[in-house]
Amino acid sequence: MADIKSPEARSLNMSKIRSKDTKPEKWLRKRLFERGYRYRKNANNIPGHPDAWLAKYNTAIFVHGCFWHRHCGCKYAYMPKSRVDFWQDKFQQNTERDQKVRKELLARGTKMLIVWECTVKKMMRQDEYSDEVIDKIEDFLRSGEKFREI
Ligand SMILES: [Zn+2]
């Protein structure tokens, strides 16, 4: 009887944890800052409240957790074995919300970059590659593209 919370209550807790500053988010923002980029955190006037809002580049950066945002083909985007219906609903809501945000951003001419958490985690593990993710971000900022995920 160590855990008396229902699965719903537990996942509600998890969804709250999700919206806080995660380690990969902090790590990525630190790297951006070191490269001279200035951003706003969780800008509430921008659709989806991006993790980093680069006003100068009209670019919204989101660090997406692979599990919650269903990173396609990623090992972290597994399906829990129990309460499959509950999770499927939850994931569908998340995915629909993400698509809505993407449409809103593109409609206002804002560039949107999704950085998957597994990409950041890989960079965090291999410190000598830590610039690689920032190089990719810079490449996107310079490009004429409106949307990219890395
Ligand atoms: Zn992933």
mmCIF file of N, CA, C and O and ligand atoms in Angstrom, residues 66 71 74-77 116-119, ligand 1:
data_model
loop_
_atom_site.group_PDB
_atom_site.id
_atom_site.type_symbol
_atom_site.label_atom_id
_atom_site.label_comp_id
_atom_site.label_asym_id
_atom_site.label_seq_id
_atom_site.Cartn_x
_atom_site.Cartn_y
_atom_site.Cartn_z
ATOM 1 N N CYS A 66 9.413 13.282 -25.333
ATOM 2 C CA CYS A 66 9.051 12.278 -26.343
ATOM 3 C C CYS A 66 7.826 11.467 -25.936
ATOM 4 O O CYS A 66 7.017 11.090 -26.785
ATOM 5 N N HIS A 71 6.802 11.351 -29.801
ATOM 6 C CA HIS A 71 7.854 11.427 -30.809
ATOM 7 C C HIS A 71 7.808 10.173 -31.677
ATOM 8 O O HIS A 71 8.080 9.070 -31.194
ATOM 9 N N CYS A 74 10.206 6.914 -31.753
ATOM 10 C CA CYS A 74 11.185 7.054 -30.670
ATOM 11 C C CYS A 74 10.895 6.046 -29.560
ATOM 12 O O CYS A 74 9.742 5.802 -29.218
ATOM 13 N N LYS A 75 11.954 5.467 -29.009
ATOM 14 C CA LYS A 75 11.761 4.435 -27.975
ATOM 15 C C LYS A 75 11.123 4.996 -26.698
ATOM 16 O O LYS A 75 10.519 4.265 -25.926
ATOM 17 N N TYR A 76 11.242 6.303 -26.494
ATOM 18 C CA TYR A 76 10.644 6.896 -25.289
ATOM 19 C C TYR A 76 9.137 7.125 -25.437
ATOM 20 O O TYR A 76 8.451 7.396 -24.465
ATOM 21 N N ALA A 77 8.656 7.029 -26.660
ATOM 22 C CA ALA A 77 7.229 7.239 -26.888
ATOM 23 C C ALA A 77 6.483 5.907 -26.821
ATOM 24 O O ALA A 77 5.663 5.590 -27.676
ATOM 25 N N TRP A 116 13.326 17.649 -29.845
ATOM 26 C CA TRP A 116 12.888 16.488 -29.073
ATOM 27 C C TRP A 116 13.825 16.252 -27.891
ATOM 28 O O TRP A 116 15.045 16.407 -28.017
ATOM 29 N N GLU A 117 13.221 15.862 -26.804
ATOM 30 C CA GLU A 117 13.993 15.681 -25.574
ATOM 31 C C GLU A 117 15.101 14.642 -25.738
ATOM 32 O O GLU A 117 16.186 14.788 -25.168
ATOM 33 N N CYS A 118 14.851 13.607 -26.541
ATOM 34 C CA CYS A 118 15.883 12.577 -26.720
ATOM 35 C C CYS A 118 17.108 13.148 -27.442
ATOM 36 O O CYS A 118 18.234 12.728 -27.185
ATOM 37 N N THR A 119 16.896 14.121 -28.319
ATOM 38 C CA THR A 119 18.018 14.778 -29.005
ATOM 39 C C THR A 119 18.871 15.520 -27.980
ATOM 40 O O THR A 119 20.099 15.405 -27.979
HETATM 41 ZN ZN ZN B 1 12.461 11.035 -28.927
#
